[in-house]
Amino acid sequence: DNGGAAPAASNVPLRGMKSSVYEGGLRTAMVMRWPGVFRPGSETSQVSLMFDITAAILAAAGARPDRRLDGENLLPIWTGKQ
């Protein structure tokens, strides 16, 4: 989503906001919770975008898209299997 927009959001400690070229406009945190699947407190530095999240959600649901997706299923990385 490219960071929060002022004045409603803060990207601290990152500089910048939505539409900026600073890390606060390009890199934003994401929090996920899936008890029994994701290890509590785990972190990854894997870069991802919404296309990847969509692919992972479809894989988690056991759904098979009818065409090739632009994103990559990141579940193996998020679960620590890769």
PDB file of N, CA, C and O in Angstrom:
ATOM      1  N   ASP A   1       0.819  -1.194   0.000  1.00  0.00           N
ATOM      2  CA  ASP A   1       0.000   0.000   0.000  1.00  0.00           C
ATOM      3  C   ASP A   1       0.858   1.251   0.000  1.00  0.00           C
ATOM      4  O   ASP A   1       0.349   2.342  -0.023  1.00  0.00           O
ATOM      5  N   ASN A   2       2.145   1.102   0.028  1.00  0.00           N
ATOM      6  CA  ASN A   2       3.104   2.193  -0.114  1.00  0.00           C
ATOM      7  C   ASN A   2       3.087   3.198   1.027  1.00  0.00           C
ATOM      8  O   ASN A   2       3.274   4.385   0.820  1.00  0.00           O
ATOM      9  N   GLY A   3       2.872   2.755   2.228  1.00  0.00           N
ATOM     10  CA  GLY A   3       2.971   3.636   3.390  1.00  0.00           C
ATOM     11  C   GLY A   3       1.697   4.394   3.675  1.00  0.00           C
ATOM     12  O   GLY A   3       0.788   4.457   2.866  1.00  0.00           O
ATOM     13  N   GLY A   4       1.668   4.964   4.857  1.00  0.00           N
ATOM     14  CA  GLY A   4       0.507   5.734   5.278  1.00  0.00           C
ATOM     15  C   GLY A   4       0.543   7.147   4.749  1.00  0.00           C
ATOM     16  O   GLY A   4       1.586   7.679   4.402  1.00  0.00           O
ATOM     17  N   ALA A   5      -0.605   7.762   4.683  1.00  0.00           N
ATOM     18  CA  ALA A   5      -0.718   9.141   4.212  1.00  0.00           C
ATOM     19  C   ALA A   5      -0.908  10.082   5.393  1.00  0.00           C
ATOM     20  O   ALA A   5      -1.652   9.781   6.317  1.00  0.00           O
ATOM     21  N   ALA A   6      -0.214  11.216   5.359  1.00  0.00           N
ATOM     22  CA  ALA A   6      -0.344  12.223   6.414  1.00  0.00           C
ATOM     23  C   ALA A   6      -1.700  12.902   6.279  1.00  0.00           C
ATOM     24  O   ALA A   6      -2.217  13.000   5.178  1.00  0.00           O
ATOM     25  N   PRO A   7      -2.302  13.385   7.295  1.00  0.00           N
ATOM     26  CA  PRO A   7      -1.870  13.353   8.689  1.00  0.00           C
ATOM     27  C   PRO A   7      -2.415  12.163   9.457  1.00  0.00           C
ATOM     28  O   PRO A   7      -2.170  12.025  10.637  1.00  0.00           O
ATOM     29  N   ALA A   8      -3.109  11.256   8.799  1.00  0.00           N
ATOM     30  CA  ALA A   8      -3.768  10.152   9.498  1.00  0.00           C
ATOM     31  C   ALA A   8      -2.820   9.045   9.941  1.00  0.00           C
ATOM     32  O   ALA A   8      -3.165   8.257  10.806  1.00  0.00           O
ATOM     33  N   ALA A   9      -1.637   8.940   9.351  1.00  0.00           N
ATOM     34  CA  ALA A   9      -0.747   7.822   9.648  1.00  0.00           C
ATOM     35  C   ALA A   9       0.663   8.301   9.964  1.00  0.00           C
ATOM     36  O   ALA A   9       1.052   9.399   9.606  1.00  0.00           O
ATOM     37  N   SER A  10       1.383   7.439  10.641  1.00  0.00           N
ATOM     38  CA  SER A  10       2.788   7.695  10.931  1.00  0.00           C
ATOM     39  C   SER A  10       3.588   6.478  10.492  1.00  0.00           C
ATOM     40  O   SER A  10       3.218   5.352  10.796  1.00  0.00           O
ATOM     41  N   ASN A  11       4.666   6.683   9.790  1.00  0.00           N
ATOM     42  CA  ASN A  11       5.526   5.596   9.350  1.00  0.00           C
ATOM     43  C   ASN A  11       6.819   5.553  10.164  1.00  0.00           C
ATOM     44  O   ASN A  11       7.781   4.918   9.759  1.00  0.00           O
ATOM     45  N   VAL A  12       6.841   6.205  11.299  1.00  0.00           N
ATOM     46  CA  VAL A  12       8.020   6.249  12.164  1.00  0.00           C
ATOM     47  C   VAL A  12       8.401   4.826  12.556  1.00  0.00           C
ATOM     48  O   VAL A  12       7.520   4.029  12.857  1.00  0.00           O
ATOM     49  N   PRO A  13       9.644   4.426  12.470  1.00  0.00           N
ATOM     50  CA  PRO A  13      10.850   5.229  12.352  1.00  0.00           C
ATOM     51  C   PRO A  13      11.297   5.458  10.914  1.00  0.00           C
ATOM     52  O   PRO A  13      12.382   5.976  10.682  1.00  0.00           O
ATOM     53  N   LEU A  14      10.499   5.098   9.924  1.00  0.00           N
ATOM     54  CA  LEU A  14      10.876   5.293   8.531  1.00  0.00           C
ATOM     55  C   LEU A  14      10.567   6.720   8.087  1.00  0.00           C
ATOM     56  O   LEU A  14       9.625   7.331   8.574  1.00  0.00           O
ATOM     57  N   ARG A  15      11.362   7.241   7.162  1.00  0.00           N
ATOM     58  CA  ARG A  15      11.113   8.581   6.619  1.00  0.00           C
ATOM     59  C   ARG A  15      10.107   8.499   5.487  1.00  0.00           C
ATOM     60  O   ARG A  15      10.003   7.504   4.790  1.00  0.00           O
ATOM     61  N   GLY A  16       9.374   9.547   5.281  1.00  0.00           N
ATOM     62  CA  GLY A  16       8.489   9.650   4.136  1.00  0.00           C
ATOM     63  C   GLY A  16       7.097   9.088   4.369  1.00  0.00           C
ATOM     64  O   GLY A  16       6.791   8.506   5.394  1.00  0.00           O
ATOM     65  N   MET A  17       6.257   9.312   3.393  1.00  0.00           N
ATOM     66  CA  MET A  17       4.860   8.894   3.421  1.00  0.00           C
ATOM     67  C   MET A  17       4.488   8.309   2.061  1.00  0.00           C
ATOM     68  O   MET A  17       5.321   8.210   1.171  1.00  0.00           O
ATOM     69  N   LYS A  18       3.220   7.997   1.909  1.00  0.00           N
ATOM     70  CA  LYS A  18       2.704   7.500   0.637  1.00  0.00           C
ATOM     71  C   LYS A  18       3.153   8.422  -0.491  1.00  0.00           C
ATOM     72  O   LYS A  18       3.177   9.629  -0.347  1.00  0.00           O
ATOM     73  N   SER A  19       3.567   7.821  -1.596  1.00  0.00           N
ATOM     74  CA  SER A  19       4.010   8.509  -2.808  1.00  0.00           C
ATOM     75  C   SER A  19       5.403   9.112  -2.714  1.00  0.00           C
ATOM     76  O   SER A  19       5.848   9.753  -3.642  1.00  0.00           O
ATOM     77  N   SER A  20       6.104   8.916  -1.589  1.00  0.00           N
ATOM     78  CA  SER A  20       7.471   9.430  -1.500  1.00  0.00           C
ATOM     79  C   SER A  20       8.456   8.339  -1.894  1.00  0.00           C
ATOM     80  O   SER A  20       8.114   7.159  -1.928  1.00  0.00           O
ATOM     81  N   VAL A  21       9.683   8.740  -2.189  1.00  0.00           N
ATOM     82  CA  VAL A  21      10.706   7.759  -2.539  1.00  0.00           C
ATOM     83  C   VAL A  21      11.516   7.323  -1.326  1.00  0.00           C
ATOM     84  O   VAL A  21      12.416   6.517  -1.444  1.00  0.00           O
ATOM     85  N   TYR A  22      11.184   7.854  -0.148  1.00  0.00           N
ATOM     86  CA  TYR A  22      11.836   7.395   1.078  1.00  0.00           C
ATOM     87  C   TYR A  22      11.240   6.052   1.505  1.00  0.00           C
ATOM     88  O   TYR A  22      10.174   5.646   1.051  1.00  0.00           O
ATOM     89  N   GLU A  23      11.945   5.377   2.427  1.00  0.00           N
ATOM     90  CA  GLU A  23      11.527   4.028   2.819  1.00  0.00           C
ATOM     91  C   GLU A  23      10.109   3.984   3.412  1.00  0.00           C
ATOM     92  O   GLU A  23       9.433   2.970   3.310  1.00  0.00           O
ATOM     93  N   GLY A  24       9.642   5.050   4.024  1.00  0.00           N
ATOM     94  CA  GLY A  24       8.279   5.077   4.561  1.00  0.00           C
ATOM     95  C   GLY A  24       7.214   5.063   3.480  1.00  0.00           C
ATOM     96  O   GLY A  24       6.057   4.762   3.742  1.00  0.00           O
ATOM     97  N   GLY A  25       7.599   5.393   2.265  1.00  0.00           N
ATOM     98  CA  GLY A  25       6.666   5.347   1.148  1.00  0.00           C
ATOM     99  C   GLY A  25       6.798   4.081   0.328  1.00  0.00           C
ATOM    100  O   GLY A  25       5.920   3.737  -0.446  1.00  0.00           O
ATOM    101  N   LEU A  26       7.923   3.394   0.494  1.00  0.00           N
ATOM    102  CA  LEU A  26       8.165   2.189  -0.302  1.00  0.00           C
ATOM    103  C   LEU A  26       8.126   0.908   0.519  1.00  0.00           C
ATOM    104  O   LEU A  26       7.873  -0.159   0.000  1.00  0.00           O
ATOM    105  N   ARG A  27       8.436   1.015   1.797  1.00  0.00           N
ATOM    106  CA  ARG A  27       8.540  -0.177   2.647  1.00  0.00           C
ATOM    107  C   ARG A  27       7.627   0.001   3.848  1.00  0.00           C
ATOM    108  O   ARG A  27       7.777   0.941   4.618  1.00  0.00           O
ATOM    109  N   THR A  28       6.684  -0.869   4.011  1.00  0.00           N
ATOM    110  CA  THR A  28       5.778  -0.796   5.149  1.00  0.00           C
ATOM    111  C   THR A  28       5.703  -2.158   5.819  1.00  0.00           C
ATOM    112  O   THR A  28       5.870  -3.187   5.184  1.00  0.00           O
ATOM    113  N   ALA A  29       5.462  -2.132   7.092  1.00  0.00           N
ATOM    114  CA  ALA A  29       5.374  -3.378   7.862  1.00  0.00           C
ATOM    115  C   ALA A  29       4.023  -4.046   7.643  1.00  0.00           C
ATOM    116  O   ALA A  29       3.035  -3.397   7.326  1.00  0.00           O
ATOM    117  N   MET A  30       4.008  -5.361   7.834  1.00  0.00           N
ATOM    118  CA  MET A  30       2.761  -6.111   7.769  1.00  0.00           C
ATOM    119  C   MET A  30       2.746  -7.068   8.953  1.00  0.00           C
ATOM    120  O   MET A  30       3.765  -7.678   9.274  1.00  0.00           O
ATOM    121  N   VAL A  31       1.623  -7.187   9.599  1.00  0.00           N
ATOM    122  CA  VAL A  31       1.477  -8.091  10.732  1.00  0.00           C
ATOM    123  C   VAL A  31       0.475  -9.169  10.338  1.00  0.00           C
ATOM    124  O   VAL A  31      -0.596  -8.870   9.808  1.00  0.00           O
ATOM    125  N   MET A  32       0.854 -10.426  10.585  1.00  0.00           N
ATOM    126  CA  MET A  32      -0.037 -11.538  10.289  1.00  0.00           C
ATOM    127  C   MET A  32      -0.126 -12.442  11.510  1.00  0.00           C
ATOM    128  O   MET A  32       0.841 -12.578  12.253  1.00  0.00           O
ATOM    129  N   ARG A  33      -1.278 -13.061  11.683  1.00  0.00           N
ATOM    130  CA  ARG A  33      -1.477 -13.998  12.787  1.00  0.00           C
ATOM    131  C   ARG A  33      -2.233 -15.200  12.257  1.00  0.00           C
ATOM    132  O   ARG A  33      -3.280 -15.058  11.623  1.00  0.00           O
ATOM    133  N   TRP A  34      -1.671 -16.383  12.500  1.00  0.00           N
ATOM    134  CA  TRP A  34      -2.324 -17.629  12.106  1.00  0.00           C
ATOM    135  C   TRP A  34      -1.895 -18.664  13.127  1.00  0.00           C
ATOM    136  O   TRP A  34      -0.909 -19.363  12.942  1.00  0.00           O
ATOM    137  N   PRO A  35      -2.623 -18.771  14.245  1.00  0.00           N
ATOM    138  CA  PRO A  35      -2.232 -19.685  15.324  1.00  0.00           C
ATOM    139  C   PRO A  35      -2.041 -21.112  14.812  1.00  0.00           C
ATOM    140  O   PRO A  35      -2.836 -21.621  14.025  1.00  0.00           O
ATOM    141  N   GLY A  36      -0.944 -21.726  15.254  1.00  0.00           N
ATOM    142  CA  GLY A  36      -0.638 -23.080  14.855  1.00  0.00           C
ATOM    143  C   GLY A  36       0.100 -23.185  13.529  1.00  0.00           C
ATOM    144  O   GLY A  36       0.569 -24.258  13.156  1.00  0.00           O
ATOM    145  N   VAL A  37       0.204 -22.092  12.802  1.00  0.00           N
ATOM    146  CA  VAL A  37       0.897 -22.092  11.510  1.00  0.00           C
ATOM    147  C   VAL A  37       2.089 -21.143  11.541  1.00  0.00           C
ATOM    148  O   VAL A  37       3.202 -21.532  11.238  1.00  0.00           O
ATOM    149  N   PHE A  38       1.843 -19.893  11.926  1.00  0.00           N
ATOM    150  CA  PHE A  38       2.933 -18.924  12.028  1.00  0.00           C
ATOM    151  C   PHE A  38       3.465 -18.937  13.450  1.00  0.00           C
ATOM    152  O   PHE A  38       2.692 -18.884  14.409  1.00  0.00           O
ATOM    153  N   ARG A  39       4.792 -19.009  13.585  1.00  0.00           N
ATOM    154  CA  ARG A  39       5.423 -19.011  14.903  1.00  0.00           C
ATOM    155  C   ARG A  39       5.313 -17.614  15.511  1.00  0.00           C
ATOM    156  O   ARG A  39       5.698 -16.631  14.882  1.00  0.00           O
ATOM    157  N   PRO A  40       4.783 -17.483  16.722  1.00  0.00           N
ATOM    158  CA  PRO A  40       4.661 -16.170  17.365  1.00  0.00           C
ATOM    159  C   PRO A  40       6.015 -15.477  17.458  1.00  0.00           C
ATOM    160  O   PRO A  40       7.024 -16.091  17.783  1.00  0.00           O
ATOM    161  N   GLY A  41       6.030 -14.197  17.124  1.00  0.00           N
ATOM    162  CA  GLY A  41       7.241 -13.401  17.211  1.00  0.00           C
ATOM    163  C   GLY A  41       8.200 -13.576  16.049  1.00  0.00           C
ATOM    164  O   GLY A  41       9.269 -12.970  16.034  1.00  0.00           O
ATOM    165  N   SER A  42       7.847 -14.390  15.068  1.00  0.00           N
ATOM    166  CA  SER A  42       8.758 -14.601  13.949  1.00  0.00           C
ATOM    167  C   SER A  42       8.749 -13.381  13.019  1.00  0.00           C
ATOM    168  O   SER A  42       7.779 -12.631  12.965  1.00  0.00           O
ATOM    169  N   GLU A  43       9.850 -13.193  12.327  1.00  0.00           N
ATOM    170  CA  GLU A  43       9.999 -12.084  11.393  1.00  0.00           C
ATOM    171  C   GLU A  43      10.673 -12.572  10.124  1.00  0.00           C
ATOM    172  O   GLU A  43      11.366 -13.577  10.129  1.00  0.00           O
ATOM    173  N   THR A  44      10.451 -11.848   9.052  1.00  0.00           N
ATOM    174  CA  THR A  44      11.157 -12.110   7.808  1.00  0.00           C
ATOM    175  C   THR A  44      11.487 -10.784   7.148  1.00  0.00           C
ATOM    176  O   THR A  44      10.761  -9.802   7.321  1.00  0.00           O
ATOM    177  N   SER A  45      12.573 -10.752   6.432  1.00  0.00           N
ATOM    178  CA  SER A  45      12.928  -9.552   5.675  1.00  0.00           C
ATOM    179  C   SER A  45      12.564  -9.729   4.201  1.00  0.00           C
ATOM    180  O   SER A  45      12.950  -8.927   3.358  1.00  0.00           O
ATOM    181  N   GLN A  46      11.818 -10.794   3.897  1.00  0.00           N
ATOM    182  CA  GLN A  46      11.397 -11.058   2.525  1.00  0.00           C
ATOM    183  C   GLN A  46      10.565  -9.900   1.996  1.00  0.00           C
ATOM    184  O   GLN A  46       9.578  -9.502   2.598  1.00  0.00           O
ATOM    185  N   VAL A  47      10.964  -9.366   0.872  1.00  0.00           N
ATOM    186  CA  VAL A  47      10.205  -8.306   0.222  1.00  0.00           C
ATOM    187  C   VAL A  47       9.010  -8.945  -0.472  1.00  0.00           C
ATOM    188  O   VAL A  47       9.123 -10.010  -1.078  1.00  0.00           O
ATOM    189  N   SER A  48       7.867  -8.309  -0.355  1.00  0.00           N
ATOM    190  CA  SER A  48       6.675  -8.852  -1.010  1.00  0.00           C
ATOM    191  C   SER A  48       5.758  -7.710  -1.418  1.00  0.00           C
ATOM    192  O   SER A  48       5.965  -6.562  -1.032  1.00  0.00           O
ATOM    193  N   LEU A  49       4.771  -8.034  -2.212  1.00  0.00           N
ATOM    194  CA  LEU A  49       3.767  -7.061  -2.587  1.00  0.00           C
ATOM    195  C   LEU A  49       2.412  -7.751  -2.612  1.00  0.00           C
ATOM    196  O   LEU A  49       2.321  -8.954  -2.402  1.00  0.00           O
ATOM    197  N   MET A  50       1.383  -7.006  -2.839  1.00  0.00           N
ATOM    198  CA  MET A  50       0.027  -7.545  -2.727  1.00  0.00           C
ATOM    199  C   MET A  50      -0.185  -8.760  -3.628  1.00  0.00           C
ATOM    200  O   MET A  50      -0.914  -9.676  -3.267  1.00  0.00           O
ATOM    201  N   PHE A  51       0.465  -8.797  -4.790  1.00  0.00           N
ATOM    202  CA  PHE A  51       0.324  -9.956  -5.672  1.00  0.00           C
ATOM    203  C   PHE A  51       0.775 -11.231  -4.958  1.00  0.00           C
ATOM    204  O   PHE A  51       0.184 -12.295  -5.119  1.00  0.00           O
ATOM    205  N   ASP A  52       1.866 -11.130  -4.161  1.00  0.00           N
ATOM    206  CA  ASP A  52       2.377 -12.291  -3.426  1.00  0.00           C
ATOM    207  C   ASP A  52       1.414 -12.701  -2.312  1.00  0.00           C
ATOM    208  O   ASP A  52       1.203 -13.884  -2.065  1.00  0.00           O
ATOM    209  N   ILE A  53       0.861 -11.726  -1.642  1.00  0.00           N
ATOM    210  CA  ILE A  53      -0.073 -12.010  -0.557  1.00  0.00           C
ATOM    211  C   ILE A  53      -1.321 -12.701  -1.113  1.00  0.00           C
ATOM    212  O   ILE A  53      -1.822 -13.665  -0.540  1.00  0.00           O
ATOM    213  N   THR A  54      -1.791 -12.240  -2.258  1.00  0.00           N
ATOM    214  CA  THR A  54      -2.943 -12.870  -2.906  1.00  0.00           C
ATOM    215  C   THR A  54      -2.631 -14.322  -3.254  1.00  0.00           C
ATOM    216  O   THR A  54      -3.440 -15.222  -2.994  1.00  0.00           O
ATOM    217  N   ALA A  55      -1.466 -14.579  -3.824  1.00  0.00           N
ATOM    218  CA  ALA A  55      -1.076 -15.950  -4.177  1.00  0.00           C
ATOM    219  C   ALA A  55      -0.995 -16.835  -2.940  1.00  0.00           C
ATOM    220  O   ALA A  55      -1.413 -17.997  -2.963  1.00  0.00           O
ATOM    221  N   ALA A  56      -0.469 -16.291  -1.842  1.00  0.00           N
ATOM    222  CA  ALA A  56      -0.354 -17.066  -0.603  1.00  0.00           C
ATOM    223  C   ALA A  56      -1.725 -17.361   0.002  1.00  0.00           C
ATOM    224  O   ALA A  56      -1.970 -18.478   0.486  1.00  0.00           O
ATOM    225  N   ILE A  57      -2.622 -16.413  -0.025  1.00  0.00           N
ATOM    226  CA  ILE A  57      -3.975 -16.628   0.511  1.00  0.00           C
ATOM    227  C   ILE A  57      -4.694 -17.705  -0.306  1.00  0.00           C
ATOM    228  O   ILE A  57      -5.354 -18.589   0.254  1.00  0.00           O
ATOM    229  N   LEU A  58      -4.570 -17.644  -1.611  1.00  0.00           N
ATOM    230  CA  LEU A  58      -5.197 -18.677  -2.457  1.00  0.00           C
ATOM    231  C   LEU A  58      -4.613 -20.051  -2.151  1.00  0.00           C
ATOM    232  O   LEU A  58      -5.352 -21.040  -2.055  1.00  0.00           O
ATOM    233  N   ALA A  59      -3.288 -20.138  -1.987  1.00  0.00           N
ATOM    234  CA  ALA A  59      -2.647 -21.415  -1.662  1.00  0.00           C
ATOM    235  C   ALA A  59      -3.107 -21.926  -0.306  1.00  0.00           C
ATOM    236  O   ALA A  59      -3.374 -23.124  -0.143  1.00  0.00           O
ATOM    237  N   ALA A  60      -3.217 -21.037   0.678  1.00  0.00           N
ATOM    238  CA  ALA A  60      -3.660 -21.435   2.012  1.00  0.00           C
ATOM    239  C   ALA A  60      -5.088 -21.970   1.980  1.00  0.00           C
ATOM    240  O   ALA A  60      -5.437 -22.887   2.729  1.00  0.00           O
ATOM    241  N   ALA A  61      -5.900 -21.411   1.092  1.00  0.00           N
ATOM    242  CA  ALA A  61      -7.298 -21.842   0.977  1.00  0.00           C
ATOM    243  C   ALA A  61      -7.440 -23.096   0.107  1.00  0.00           C
ATOM    244  O   ALA A  61      -8.527 -23.658   0.008  1.00  0.00           O
ATOM    245  N   GLY A  62      -6.336 -23.511  -0.515  1.00  0.00           N
ATOM    246  CA  GLY A  62      -6.397 -24.676  -1.394  1.00  0.00           C
ATOM    247  C   GLY A  62      -7.008 -24.365  -2.739  1.00  0.00           C
ATOM    248  O   GLY A  62      -7.378 -25.268  -3.487  1.00  0.00           O
ATOM    249  N   ALA A  63      -7.105 -23.090  -3.063  1.00  0.00           N
ATOM    250  CA  ALA A  63      -7.708 -22.686  -4.337  1.00  0.00           C
ATOM    251  C   ALA A  63      -6.660 -22.710  -5.449  1.00  0.00           C
ATOM    252  O   ALA A  63      -5.497 -22.399  -5.221  1.00  0.00           O
ATOM    253  N   ARG A  64      -7.076 -23.094  -6.613  1.00  0.00           N
ATOM    254  CA  ARG A  64      -6.193 -23.101  -7.777  1.00  0.00           C
ATOM    255  C   ARG A  64      -6.708 -22.057  -8.762  1.00  0.00           C
ATOM    256  O   ARG A  64      -7.811 -22.192  -9.296  1.00  0.00           O
ATOM    257  N   PRO A  65      -5.912 -21.026  -9.001  1.00  0.00           N
ATOM    258  CA  PRO A  65      -6.357 -19.997  -9.946  1.00  0.00           C
ATOM    259  C   PRO A  65      -6.490 -20.569 -11.356  1.00  0.00           C
ATOM    260  O   PRO A  65      -5.796 -21.523 -11.714  1.00  0.00           O
ATOM    261  N   ASP A  66      -7.374 -19.999 -12.148  1.00  0.00           N
ATOM    262  CA  ASP A  66      -7.592 -20.494 -13.505  1.00  0.00           C
ATOM    263  C   ASP A  66      -6.579 -19.934 -14.507  1.00  0.00           C
ATOM    264  O   ASP A  66      -6.641 -20.248 -15.682  1.00  0.00           O
ATOM    265  N   ARG A  67      -5.661 -19.097 -14.031  1.00  0.00           N
ATOM    266  CA  ARG A  67      -4.594 -18.570 -14.872  1.00  0.00           C
ATOM    267  C   ARG A  67      -3.364 -18.321 -14.023  1.00  0.00           C
ATOM    268  O   ARG A  67      -3.440 -18.339 -12.799  1.00  0.00           O
ATOM    269  N   ARG A  68      -2.237 -18.091 -14.659  1.00  0.00           N
ATOM    270  CA  ARG A  68      -0.989 -17.845 -13.941  1.00  0.00           C
ATOM    271  C   ARG A  68      -1.075 -16.506 -13.228  1.00  0.00           C
ATOM    272  O   ARG A  68      -1.502 -15.514 -13.805  1.00  0.00           O
ATOM    273  N   LEU A  69      -0.680 -16.504 -11.959  1.00  0.00           N
ATOM    274  CA  LEU A  69      -0.689 -15.276 -11.175  1.00  0.00           C
ATOM    275  C   LEU A  69       0.645 -14.551 -11.301  1.00  0.00           C
ATOM    276  O   LEU A  69       1.682 -15.173 -11.539  1.00  0.00           O
ATOM    277  N   ASP A  70       0.618 -13.246 -11.118  1.00  0.00           N
ATOM    278  CA  ASP A  70       1.848 -12.460 -11.132  1.00  0.00           C
ATOM    279  C   ASP A  70       2.625 -12.632  -9.833  1.00  0.00           C
ATOM    280  O   ASP A  70       3.833 -12.451  -9.806  1.00  0.00           O
ATOM    281  N   GLY A  71       1.954 -12.973  -8.739  1.00  0.00           N
ATOM    282  CA  GLY A  71       2.606 -13.096  -7.444  1.00  0.00           C
ATOM    283  C   GLY A  71       3.167 -14.472  -7.185  1.00  0.00           C
ATOM    284  O   GLY A  71       2.883 -15.436  -7.895  1.00  0.00           O
ATOM    285  N   GLU A  72       3.965 -14.562  -6.126  1.00  0.00           N
ATOM    286  CA  GLU A  72       4.581 -15.821  -5.706  1.00  0.00           C
ATOM    287  C   GLU A  72       4.022 -16.217  -4.347  1.00  0.00           C
ATOM    288  O   GLU A  72       3.904 -15.375  -3.445  1.00  0.00           O
ATOM    289  N   ASN A  73       3.684 -17.473  -4.178  1.00  0.00           N
ATOM    290  CA  ASN A  73       3.194 -17.977  -2.903  1.00  0.00           C
ATOM    291  C   ASN A  73       4.333 -17.935  -1.878  1.00  0.00           C
ATOM    292  O   ASN A  73       5.302 -18.672  -1.998  1.00  0.00           O
ATOM    293  N   LEU A  74       4.221 -17.099  -0.877  1.00  0.00           N
ATOM    294  CA  LEU A  74       5.269 -16.945   0.129  1.00  0.00           C
ATOM    295  C   LEU A  74       5.005 -17.749   1.399  1.00  0.00           C
ATOM    296  O   LEU A  74       5.742 -17.620   2.377  1.00  0.00           O
ATOM    297  N   LEU A  75       3.997 -18.599   1.404  1.00  0.00           N
ATOM    298  CA  LEU A  75       3.711 -19.406   2.596  1.00  0.00           C
ATOM    299  C   LEU A  75       4.921 -20.197   3.092  1.00  0.00           C
ATOM    300  O   LEU A  75       5.168 -20.245   4.299  1.00  0.00           O
ATOM    301  N   PRO A  76       5.718 -20.824   2.213  1.00  0.00           N
ATOM    302  CA  PRO A  76       6.884 -21.558   2.719  1.00  0.00           C
ATOM    303  C   PRO A  76       7.877 -20.655   3.489  1.00  0.00           C
ATOM    304  O   PRO A  76       8.482 -21.090   4.453  1.00  0.00           O
ATOM    305  N   ILE A  77       7.992 -19.425   3.075  1.00  0.00           N
ATOM    306  CA  ILE A  77       8.882 -18.485   3.768  1.00  0.00           C
ATOM    307  C   ILE A  77       8.236 -18.050   5.075  1.00  0.00           C
ATOM    308  O   ILE A  77       8.875 -18.026   6.134  1.00  0.00           O
ATOM    309  N   TRP A  78       6.964 -17.703   5.036  1.00  0.00           N
ATOM    310  CA  TRP A  78       6.280 -17.228   6.236  1.00  0.00           C
ATOM    311  C   TRP A  78       6.172 -18.297   7.318  1.00  0.00           C
ATOM    312  O   TRP A  78       6.103 -17.986   8.484  1.00  0.00           O
ATOM    313  N   THR A  79       6.119 -19.559   6.917  1.00  0.00           N
ATOM    314  CA  THR A  79       5.991 -20.646   7.903  1.00  0.00           C
ATOM    315  C   THR A  79       7.351 -21.209   8.322  1.00  0.00           C
ATOM    316  O   THR A  79       7.410 -22.136   9.127  1.00  0.00           O
ATOM    317  N   GLY A  80       8.439 -20.682   7.761  1.00  0.00           N
ATOM    318  CA  GLY A  80       9.775 -21.129   8.124  1.00  0.00           C
ATOM    319  C   GLY A  80      10.210 -22.405   7.439  1.00  0.00           C
ATOM    320  O   GLY A  80      11.206 -23.007   7.819  1.00  0.00           O
ATOM    321  N   LYS A  81       9.493 -22.843   6.432  1.00  0.00           N
ATOM    322  CA  LYS A  81       9.839 -24.078   5.710  1.00  0.00           C
ATOM    323  C   LYS A  81      10.833 -23.828   4.584  1.00  0.00           C
ATOM    324  O   LYS A  81      11.344 -24.754   3.991  1.00  0.00           O
ATOM    325  N   GLN A  82      11.101 -22.581   4.290  1.00  0.00           N
ATOM    326  CA  GLN A  82      12.042 -22.227   3.228  1.00  0.00           C
ATOM    327  C   GLN A  82      12.875 -21.042   3.653  1.00  0.00           C
ATOM    328  O   GLN A  82      12.409 -20.165   4.320  1.00  0.00           O
TER     329      GLN A  82
END
